[in-house]
mmCIF file of C-alpha atoms in Angstrom:
data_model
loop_
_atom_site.group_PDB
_atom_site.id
_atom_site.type_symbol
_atom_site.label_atom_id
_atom_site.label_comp_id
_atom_site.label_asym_id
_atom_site.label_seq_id
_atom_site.Cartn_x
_atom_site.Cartn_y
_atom_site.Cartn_z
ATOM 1 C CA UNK A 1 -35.043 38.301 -66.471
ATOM 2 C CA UNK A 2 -31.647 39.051 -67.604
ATOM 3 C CA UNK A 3 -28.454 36.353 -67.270
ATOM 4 C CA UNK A 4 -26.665 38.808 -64.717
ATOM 5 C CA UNK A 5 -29.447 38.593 -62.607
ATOM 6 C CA UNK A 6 -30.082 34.945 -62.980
ATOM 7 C CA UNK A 7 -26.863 34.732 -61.812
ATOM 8 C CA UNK A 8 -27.238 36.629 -58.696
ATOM 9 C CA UNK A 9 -29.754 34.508 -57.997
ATOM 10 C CA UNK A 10 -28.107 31.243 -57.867
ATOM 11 C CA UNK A 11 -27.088 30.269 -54.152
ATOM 12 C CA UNK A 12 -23.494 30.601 -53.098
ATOM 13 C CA UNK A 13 -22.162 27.340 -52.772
ATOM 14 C CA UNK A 14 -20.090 28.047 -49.611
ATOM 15 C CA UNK A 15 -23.595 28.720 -47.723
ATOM 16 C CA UNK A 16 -25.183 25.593 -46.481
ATOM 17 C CA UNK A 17 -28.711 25.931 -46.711
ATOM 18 C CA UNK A 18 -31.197 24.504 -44.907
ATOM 19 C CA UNK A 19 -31.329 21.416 -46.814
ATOM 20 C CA UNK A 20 -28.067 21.249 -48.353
ATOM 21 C CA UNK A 21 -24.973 19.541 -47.965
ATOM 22 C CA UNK A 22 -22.432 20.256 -45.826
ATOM 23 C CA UNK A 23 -19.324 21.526 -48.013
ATOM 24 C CA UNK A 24 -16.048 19.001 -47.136
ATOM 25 C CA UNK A 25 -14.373 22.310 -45.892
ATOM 26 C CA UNK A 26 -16.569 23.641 -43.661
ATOM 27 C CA UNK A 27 -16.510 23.193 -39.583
ATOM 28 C CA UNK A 28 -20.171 22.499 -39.236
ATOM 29 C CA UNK A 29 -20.579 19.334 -37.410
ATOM 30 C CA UNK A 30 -22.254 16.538 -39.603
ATOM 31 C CA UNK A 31 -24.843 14.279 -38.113
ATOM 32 C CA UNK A 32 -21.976 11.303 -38.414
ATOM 33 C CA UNK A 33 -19.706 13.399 -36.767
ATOM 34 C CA UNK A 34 -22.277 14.317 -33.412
ATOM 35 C CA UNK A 35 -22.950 10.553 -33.652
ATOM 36 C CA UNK A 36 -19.181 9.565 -33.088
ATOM 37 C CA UNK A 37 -18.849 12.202 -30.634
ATOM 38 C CA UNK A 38 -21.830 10.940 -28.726
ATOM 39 C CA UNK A 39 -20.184 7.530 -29.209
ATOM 40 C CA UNK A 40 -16.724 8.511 -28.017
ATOM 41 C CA UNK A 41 -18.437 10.028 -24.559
ATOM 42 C CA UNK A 42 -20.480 6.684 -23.465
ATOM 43 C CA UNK A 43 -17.543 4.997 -23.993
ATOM 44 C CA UNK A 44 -15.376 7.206 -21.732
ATOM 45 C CA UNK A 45 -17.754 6.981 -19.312
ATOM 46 C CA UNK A 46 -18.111 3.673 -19.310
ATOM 47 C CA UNK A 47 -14.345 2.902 -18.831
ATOM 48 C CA UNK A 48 -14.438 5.633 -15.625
ATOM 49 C CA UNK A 49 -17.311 3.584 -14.274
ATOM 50 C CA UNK A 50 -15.270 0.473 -14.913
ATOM 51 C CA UNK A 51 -12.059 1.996 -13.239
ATOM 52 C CA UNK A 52 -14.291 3.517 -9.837
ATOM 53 C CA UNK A 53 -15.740 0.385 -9.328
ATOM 54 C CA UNK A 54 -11.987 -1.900 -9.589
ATOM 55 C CA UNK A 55 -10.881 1.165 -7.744
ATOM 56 C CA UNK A 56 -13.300 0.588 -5.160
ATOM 57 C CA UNK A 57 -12.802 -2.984 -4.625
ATOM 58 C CA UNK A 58 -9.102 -2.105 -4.113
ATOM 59 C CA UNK A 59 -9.342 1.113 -1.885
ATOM 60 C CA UNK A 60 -12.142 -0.238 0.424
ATOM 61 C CA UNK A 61 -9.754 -2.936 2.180
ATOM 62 C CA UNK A 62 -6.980 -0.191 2.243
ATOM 63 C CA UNK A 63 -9.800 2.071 3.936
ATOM 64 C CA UNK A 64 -10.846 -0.361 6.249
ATOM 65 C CA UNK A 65 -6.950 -1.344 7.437
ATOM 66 C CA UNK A 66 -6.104 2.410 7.828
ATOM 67 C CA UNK A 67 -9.067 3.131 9.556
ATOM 68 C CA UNK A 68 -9.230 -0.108 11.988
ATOM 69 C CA UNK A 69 -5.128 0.845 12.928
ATOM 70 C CA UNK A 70 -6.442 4.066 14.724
ATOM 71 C CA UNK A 71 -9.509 2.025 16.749
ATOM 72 C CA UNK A 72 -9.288 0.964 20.126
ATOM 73 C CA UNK A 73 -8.986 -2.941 20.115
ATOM 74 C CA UNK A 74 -12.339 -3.630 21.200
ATOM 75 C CA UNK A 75 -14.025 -1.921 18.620
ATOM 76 C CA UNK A 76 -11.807 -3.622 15.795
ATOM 77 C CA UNK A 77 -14.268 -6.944 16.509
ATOM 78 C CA UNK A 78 -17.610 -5.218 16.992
ATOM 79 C CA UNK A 79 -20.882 -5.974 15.505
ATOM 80 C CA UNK A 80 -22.308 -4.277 14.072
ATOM 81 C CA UNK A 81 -19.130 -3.289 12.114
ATOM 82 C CA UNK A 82 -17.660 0.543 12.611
ATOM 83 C CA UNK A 83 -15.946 1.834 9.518
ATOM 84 C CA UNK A 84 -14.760 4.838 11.672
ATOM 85 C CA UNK A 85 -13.074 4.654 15.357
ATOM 86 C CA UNK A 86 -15.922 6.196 17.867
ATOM 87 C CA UNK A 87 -12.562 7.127 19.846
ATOM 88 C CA UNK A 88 -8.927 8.068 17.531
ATOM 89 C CA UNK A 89 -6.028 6.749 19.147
ATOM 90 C CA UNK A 90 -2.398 5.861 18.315
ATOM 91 C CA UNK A 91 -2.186 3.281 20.868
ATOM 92 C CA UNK A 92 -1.824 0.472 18.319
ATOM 93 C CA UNK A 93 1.095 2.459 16.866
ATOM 94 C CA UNK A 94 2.793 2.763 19.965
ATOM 95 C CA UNK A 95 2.601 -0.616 20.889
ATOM 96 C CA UNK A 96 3.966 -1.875 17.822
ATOM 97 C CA UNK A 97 6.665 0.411 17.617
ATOM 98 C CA UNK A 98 7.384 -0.355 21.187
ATOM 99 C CA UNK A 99 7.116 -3.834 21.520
ATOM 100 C CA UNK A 100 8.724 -4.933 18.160
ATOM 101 C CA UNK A 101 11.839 -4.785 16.388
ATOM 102 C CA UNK A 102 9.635 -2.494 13.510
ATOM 103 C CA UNK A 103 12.746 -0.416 13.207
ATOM 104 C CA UNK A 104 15.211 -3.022 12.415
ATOM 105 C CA UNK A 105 13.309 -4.589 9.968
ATOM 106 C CA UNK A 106 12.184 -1.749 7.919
ATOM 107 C CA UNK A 107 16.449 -0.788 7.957
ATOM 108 C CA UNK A 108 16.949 -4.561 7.099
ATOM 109 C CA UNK A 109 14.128 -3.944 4.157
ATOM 110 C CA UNK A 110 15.747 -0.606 3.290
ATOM 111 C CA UNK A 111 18.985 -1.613 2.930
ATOM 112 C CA UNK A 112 18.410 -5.117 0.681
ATOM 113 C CA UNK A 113 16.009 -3.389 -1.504
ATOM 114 C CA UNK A 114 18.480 -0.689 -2.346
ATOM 115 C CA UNK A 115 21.507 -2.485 -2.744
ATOM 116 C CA UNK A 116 18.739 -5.192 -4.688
ATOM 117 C CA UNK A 117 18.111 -2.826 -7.394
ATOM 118 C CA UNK A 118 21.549 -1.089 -8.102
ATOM 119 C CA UNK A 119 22.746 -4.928 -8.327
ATOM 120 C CA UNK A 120 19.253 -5.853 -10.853
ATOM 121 C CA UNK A 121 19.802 -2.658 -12.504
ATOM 122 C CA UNK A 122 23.264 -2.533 -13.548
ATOM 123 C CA UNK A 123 23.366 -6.716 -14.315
ATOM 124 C CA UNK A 124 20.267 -6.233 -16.366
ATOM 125 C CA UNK A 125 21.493 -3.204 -18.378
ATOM 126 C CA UNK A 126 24.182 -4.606 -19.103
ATOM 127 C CA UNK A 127 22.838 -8.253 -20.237
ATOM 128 C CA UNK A 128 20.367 -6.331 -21.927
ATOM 129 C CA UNK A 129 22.490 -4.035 -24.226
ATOM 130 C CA UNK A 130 24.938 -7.476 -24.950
ATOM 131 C CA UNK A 131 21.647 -9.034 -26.575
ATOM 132 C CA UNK A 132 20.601 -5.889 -27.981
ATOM 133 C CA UNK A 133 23.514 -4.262 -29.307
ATOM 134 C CA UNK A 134 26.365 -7.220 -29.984
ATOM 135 C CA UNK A 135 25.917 -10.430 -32.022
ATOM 136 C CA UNK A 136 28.016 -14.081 -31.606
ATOM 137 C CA UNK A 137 26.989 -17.043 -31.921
ATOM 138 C CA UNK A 138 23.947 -18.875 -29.987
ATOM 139 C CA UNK A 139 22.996 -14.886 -28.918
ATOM 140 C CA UNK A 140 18.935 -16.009 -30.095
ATOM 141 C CA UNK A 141 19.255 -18.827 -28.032
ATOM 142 C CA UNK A 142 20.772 -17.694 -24.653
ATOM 143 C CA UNK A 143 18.166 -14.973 -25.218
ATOM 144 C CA UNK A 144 15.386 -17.163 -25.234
ATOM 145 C CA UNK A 145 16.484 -18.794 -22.299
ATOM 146 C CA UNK A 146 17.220 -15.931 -19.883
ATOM 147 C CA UNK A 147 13.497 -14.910 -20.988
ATOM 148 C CA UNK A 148 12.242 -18.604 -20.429
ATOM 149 C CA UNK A 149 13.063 -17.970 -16.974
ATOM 150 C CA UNK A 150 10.361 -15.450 -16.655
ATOM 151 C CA UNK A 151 7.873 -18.699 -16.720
ATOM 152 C CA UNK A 152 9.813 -20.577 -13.793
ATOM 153 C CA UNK A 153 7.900 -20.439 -10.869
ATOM 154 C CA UNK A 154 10.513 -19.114 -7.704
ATOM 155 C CA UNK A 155 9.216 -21.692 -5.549
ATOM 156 C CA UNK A 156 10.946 -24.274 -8.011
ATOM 157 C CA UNK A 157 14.108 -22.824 -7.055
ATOM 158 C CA UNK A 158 13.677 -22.110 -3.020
ATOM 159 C CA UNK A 159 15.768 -25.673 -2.378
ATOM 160 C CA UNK A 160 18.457 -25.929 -4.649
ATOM 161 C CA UNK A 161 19.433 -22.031 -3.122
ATOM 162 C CA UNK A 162 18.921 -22.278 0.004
ATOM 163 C CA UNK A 163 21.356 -25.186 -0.270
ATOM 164 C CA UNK A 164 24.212 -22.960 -1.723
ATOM 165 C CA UNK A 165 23.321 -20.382 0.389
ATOM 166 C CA UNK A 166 24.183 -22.888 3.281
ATOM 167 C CA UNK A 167 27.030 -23.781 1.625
ATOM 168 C CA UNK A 168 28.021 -20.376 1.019
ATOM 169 C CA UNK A 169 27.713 -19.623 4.418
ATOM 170 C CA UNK A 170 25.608 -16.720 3.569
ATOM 171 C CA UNK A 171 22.368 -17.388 5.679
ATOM 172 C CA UNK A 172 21.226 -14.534 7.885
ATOM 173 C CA UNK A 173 22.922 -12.175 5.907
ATOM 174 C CA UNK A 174 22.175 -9.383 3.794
ATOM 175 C CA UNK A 175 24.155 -11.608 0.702
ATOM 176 C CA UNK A 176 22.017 -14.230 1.008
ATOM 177 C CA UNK A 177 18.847 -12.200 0.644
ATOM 178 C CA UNK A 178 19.890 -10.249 -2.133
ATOM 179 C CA UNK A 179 22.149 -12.482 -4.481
ATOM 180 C CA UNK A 180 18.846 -15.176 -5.247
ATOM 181 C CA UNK A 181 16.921 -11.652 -6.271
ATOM 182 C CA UNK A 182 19.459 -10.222 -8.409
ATOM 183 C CA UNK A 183 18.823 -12.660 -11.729
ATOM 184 C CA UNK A 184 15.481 -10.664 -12.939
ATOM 185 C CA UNK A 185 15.080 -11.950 -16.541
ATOM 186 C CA UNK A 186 12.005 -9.571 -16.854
ATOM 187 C CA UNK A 187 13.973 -6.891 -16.783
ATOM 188 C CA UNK A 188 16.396 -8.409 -18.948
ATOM 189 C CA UNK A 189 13.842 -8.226 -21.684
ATOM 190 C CA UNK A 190 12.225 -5.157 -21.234
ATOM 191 C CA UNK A 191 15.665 -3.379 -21.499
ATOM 192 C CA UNK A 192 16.074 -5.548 -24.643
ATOM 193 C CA UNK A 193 13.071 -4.151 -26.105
ATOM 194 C CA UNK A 194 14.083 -0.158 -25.032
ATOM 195 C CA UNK A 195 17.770 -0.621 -26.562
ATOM 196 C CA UNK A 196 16.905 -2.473 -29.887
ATOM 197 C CA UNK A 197 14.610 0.713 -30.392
ATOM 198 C CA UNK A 198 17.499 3.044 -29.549
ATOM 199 C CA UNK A 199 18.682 5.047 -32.836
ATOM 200 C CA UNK A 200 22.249 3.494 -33.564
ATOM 201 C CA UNK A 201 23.455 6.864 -34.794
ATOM 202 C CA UNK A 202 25.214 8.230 -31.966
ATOM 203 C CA UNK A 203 26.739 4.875 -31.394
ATOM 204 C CA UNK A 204 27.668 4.998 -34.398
ATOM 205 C CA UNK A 205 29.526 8.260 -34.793
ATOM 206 C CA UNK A 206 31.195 7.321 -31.164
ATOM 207 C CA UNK A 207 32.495 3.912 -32.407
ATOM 208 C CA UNK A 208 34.290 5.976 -35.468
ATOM 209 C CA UNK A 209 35.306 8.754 -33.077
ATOM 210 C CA UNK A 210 37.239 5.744 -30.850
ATOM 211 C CA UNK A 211 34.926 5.197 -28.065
ATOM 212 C CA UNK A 212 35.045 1.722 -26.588
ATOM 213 C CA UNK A 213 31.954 -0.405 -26.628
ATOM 214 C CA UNK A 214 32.114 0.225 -22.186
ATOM 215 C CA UNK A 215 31.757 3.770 -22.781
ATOM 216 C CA UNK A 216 29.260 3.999 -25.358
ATOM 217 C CA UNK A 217 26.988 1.715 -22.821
ATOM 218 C CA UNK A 218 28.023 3.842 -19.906
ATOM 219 C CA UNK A 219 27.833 7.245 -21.262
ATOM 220 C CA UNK A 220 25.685 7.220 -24.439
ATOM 221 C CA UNK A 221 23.728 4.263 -23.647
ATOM 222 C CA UNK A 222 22.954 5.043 -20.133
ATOM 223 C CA UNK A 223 21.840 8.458 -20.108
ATOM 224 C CA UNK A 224 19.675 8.363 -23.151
ATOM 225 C CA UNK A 225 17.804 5.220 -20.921
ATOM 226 C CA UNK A 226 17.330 6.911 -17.864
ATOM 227 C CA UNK A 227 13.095 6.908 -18.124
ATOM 228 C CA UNK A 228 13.146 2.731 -18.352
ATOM 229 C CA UNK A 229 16.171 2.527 -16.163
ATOM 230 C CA UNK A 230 13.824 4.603 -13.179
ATOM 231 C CA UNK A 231 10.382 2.570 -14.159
ATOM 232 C CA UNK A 232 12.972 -1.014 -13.593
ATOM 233 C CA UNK A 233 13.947 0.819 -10.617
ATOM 234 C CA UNK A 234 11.019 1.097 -8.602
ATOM 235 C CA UNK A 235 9.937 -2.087 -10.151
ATOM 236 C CA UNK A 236 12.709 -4.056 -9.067
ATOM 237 C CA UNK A 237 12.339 -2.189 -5.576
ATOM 238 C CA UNK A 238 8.485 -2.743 -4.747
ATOM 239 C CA UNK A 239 9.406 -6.269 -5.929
ATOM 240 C CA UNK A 240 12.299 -6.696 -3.314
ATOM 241 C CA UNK A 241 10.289 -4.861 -0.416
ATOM 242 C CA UNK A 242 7.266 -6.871 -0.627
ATOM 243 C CA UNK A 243 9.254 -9.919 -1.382
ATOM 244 C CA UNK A 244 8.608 -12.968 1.641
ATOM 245 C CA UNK A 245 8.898 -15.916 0.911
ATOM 246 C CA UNK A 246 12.970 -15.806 0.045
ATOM 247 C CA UNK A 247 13.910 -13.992 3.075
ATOM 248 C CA UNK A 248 11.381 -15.974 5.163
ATOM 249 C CA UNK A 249 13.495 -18.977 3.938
ATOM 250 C CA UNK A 250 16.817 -17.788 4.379
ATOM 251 C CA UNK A 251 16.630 -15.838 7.565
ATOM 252 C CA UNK A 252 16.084 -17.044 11.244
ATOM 253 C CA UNK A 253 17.879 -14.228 13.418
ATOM 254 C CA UNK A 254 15.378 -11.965 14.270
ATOM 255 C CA UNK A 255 17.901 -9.310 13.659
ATOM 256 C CA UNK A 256 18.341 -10.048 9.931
ATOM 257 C CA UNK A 257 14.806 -10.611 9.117
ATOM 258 C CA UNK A 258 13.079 -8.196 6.627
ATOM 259 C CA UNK A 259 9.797 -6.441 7.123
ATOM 260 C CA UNK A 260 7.319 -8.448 5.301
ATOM 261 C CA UNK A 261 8.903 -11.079 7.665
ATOM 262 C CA UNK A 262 8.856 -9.475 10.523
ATOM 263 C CA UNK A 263 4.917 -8.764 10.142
ATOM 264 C CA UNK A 264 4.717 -12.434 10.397
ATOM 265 C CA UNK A 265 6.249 -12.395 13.975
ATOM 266 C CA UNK A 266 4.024 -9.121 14.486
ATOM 267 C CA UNK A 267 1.029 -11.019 13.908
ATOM 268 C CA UNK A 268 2.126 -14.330 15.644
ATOM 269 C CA UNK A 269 2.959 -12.185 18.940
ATOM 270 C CA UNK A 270 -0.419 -10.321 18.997
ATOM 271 C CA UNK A 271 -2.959 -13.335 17.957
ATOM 272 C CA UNK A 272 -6.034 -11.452 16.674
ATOM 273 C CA UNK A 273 -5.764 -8.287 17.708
ATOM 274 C CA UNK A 274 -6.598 -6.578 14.828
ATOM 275 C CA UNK A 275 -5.823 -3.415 15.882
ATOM 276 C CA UNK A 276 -2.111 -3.844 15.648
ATOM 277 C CA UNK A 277 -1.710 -5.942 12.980
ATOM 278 C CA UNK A 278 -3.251 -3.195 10.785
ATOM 279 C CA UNK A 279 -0.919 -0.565 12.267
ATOM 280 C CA UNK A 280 2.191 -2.912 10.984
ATOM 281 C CA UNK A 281 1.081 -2.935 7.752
ATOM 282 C CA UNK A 282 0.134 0.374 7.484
ATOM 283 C CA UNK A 283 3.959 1.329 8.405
ATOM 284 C CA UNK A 284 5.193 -1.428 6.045
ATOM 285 C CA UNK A 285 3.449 -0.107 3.408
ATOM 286 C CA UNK A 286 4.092 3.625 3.954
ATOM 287 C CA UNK A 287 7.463 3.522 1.857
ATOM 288 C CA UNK A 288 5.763 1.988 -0.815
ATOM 289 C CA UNK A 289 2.969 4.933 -1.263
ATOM 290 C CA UNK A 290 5.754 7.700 -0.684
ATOM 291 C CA UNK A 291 8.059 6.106 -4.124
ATOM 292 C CA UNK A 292 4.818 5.663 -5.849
ATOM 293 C CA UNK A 293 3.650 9.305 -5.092
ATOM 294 C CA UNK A 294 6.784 11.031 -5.793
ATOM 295 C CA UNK A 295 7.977 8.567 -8.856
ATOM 296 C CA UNK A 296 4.975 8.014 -10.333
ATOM 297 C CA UNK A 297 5.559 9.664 -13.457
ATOM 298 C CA UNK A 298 8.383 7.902 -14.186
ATOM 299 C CA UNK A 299 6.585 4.942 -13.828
ATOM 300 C CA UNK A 300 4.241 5.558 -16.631
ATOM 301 C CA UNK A 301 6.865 7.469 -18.675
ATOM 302 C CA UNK A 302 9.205 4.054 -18.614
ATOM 303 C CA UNK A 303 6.288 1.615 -19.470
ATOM 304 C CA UNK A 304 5.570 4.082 -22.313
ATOM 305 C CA UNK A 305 9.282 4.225 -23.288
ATOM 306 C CA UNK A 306 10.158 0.284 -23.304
ATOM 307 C CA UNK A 307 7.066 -0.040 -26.117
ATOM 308 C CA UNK A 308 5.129 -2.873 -23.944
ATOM 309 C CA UNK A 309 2.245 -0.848 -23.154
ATOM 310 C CA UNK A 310 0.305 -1.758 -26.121
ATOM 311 C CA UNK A 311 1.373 -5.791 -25.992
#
């Protein structure tokens, strides 16, 4: 046999054969690859199986208080118990609408949570870029103390308030609800940690260009935080709505009283009928799933964007 032919013999080395090795550049799946493949999937569905079930334990309750606001009261206490009405009515809406100040209070609720987070967001963004951005003396310090307050319980601070509140004269007002709510050193620090990973270029070139250090915040600053400025936003407003305890404290006109507050009276009035009590809370909470729906991008996009997802 000659050389040329030995040499058309020999295998082509970019054709795996059947017990060969895999060359590095070709896109034939190696056993170790399958394997982390296979690996990758169990553990995805795993973590799905995980999430229904937590899901579960969360949506069941929510089920069961949507579905017990359209029952007629006496099947709200039956045993056996129904998950779904044997008869749909709205009575339990109409009576709570009708026989409560439900209105009011979600206005009341409306109005402090709005006026809430401007105040939080504008205080904190501010605070925030002073920490980030400046530097005097005792700045690590004063820091570490705005973000100490994080760990102070509220109730520590419910009687000192409401005494200057009282002395304030700011008690069944809208003032005296939203003033106690508008120090938020949690938001303090996660604007801290979105500016000090701001590029200082363009403040930079600003600066140089004349630009005061108010309107590089305002219109460099500002604009170029807008995804963490809308997740502190609807943080700071969930937090406000579903807040209790503070305006619980400071209010005792039924016409200043928010709508966590309010329930309270809600459920007083109607004892144990279930019936209504689920309706008010479904009404209270209807805001809340409306923001989440329609800003819930934002959400995820600012908790992304302030680089605390992965603490």
């Amino acid at each position: 046999m000659t050389a040329d032919a030995l040499t058309l013999d020999k295998p082509d080395p970019a054709e795996p054969s059947g017990g060969g090795r895999v060359p590095p550049g070709s896109n034939r799946p190696t056993g170790r690859g399958r394997g982390r493949r296979r690996r990758i999937s169990i553990s995805t569905v795993v973590l799905f199986a995980v999430t229904a079930v937590l899901a579960a334990f969360w949506l069941l309750p929510l089920a069961w208080a949507v579905l017990t606001s359209f029952k007629p009261e006496g099947e709200t206490t039956a045993i056996p118990l129904q998950w779904f009405p044997t008869e749909w009515t709205l009575d339990a809406y109409r009576s709570v609408i009708g026989n409560s100040d439900i209105g009011l209070w979600m206005f009341n609720s409306i109005v402090t949570a709005v006026i809430t987070t401007i105040l939080v967001v504008l205080v904190s963004s501010m605070a925030a870029y002073g920490f980030a951005r400046t530097t005097f003396p005792g700045r690590r310090i004063l820091l570490a103390l705005t973000i100490i307050g994080i760990m102070v319980p509220p109730q520590v601070l419910i009687v000192p308030l409401f005494a200057e509140m009282v002395a304030l004269g700011l008690v069944d007002t809208y003032w005296g609800i939203i003033l106690p709510q508008v120090v938020a050193p949690a938001m303090v620090f996660i604007l801290v940690k979105f500016f000090q990973a701001l590029p200082t270029e363009l403040e930079e070139a600003a600066h140089m260009d004349g630009a005061s250090r108010w309107r590089i915040y305002w219109q460099i600053v500002m604009p170029l935080s807008r995804p963490v400025l809308a997740a502190v936003s609807i943080f700071t407003f969930i937090s406000t709505w579903n807040n209790f305890l503070w305006p619980f404290i400071v209010t005792t006109d039924p016409n200043a009283m928010t709508l966590p507050v309010g329930l309270v009276a809600v459920q007083g009035g109607y004892g144990l009928r279930f019936a209504e009590i689920m309706a008010a809370a479904v009404l209270a909470a209807l805001p809340l799933l409306i923001i989440f729906v329609l800003f819930q991008r934002q959400v995820v996009r600012g908790i992304a964007h302030t680089g605390l997802s992965g603490q």
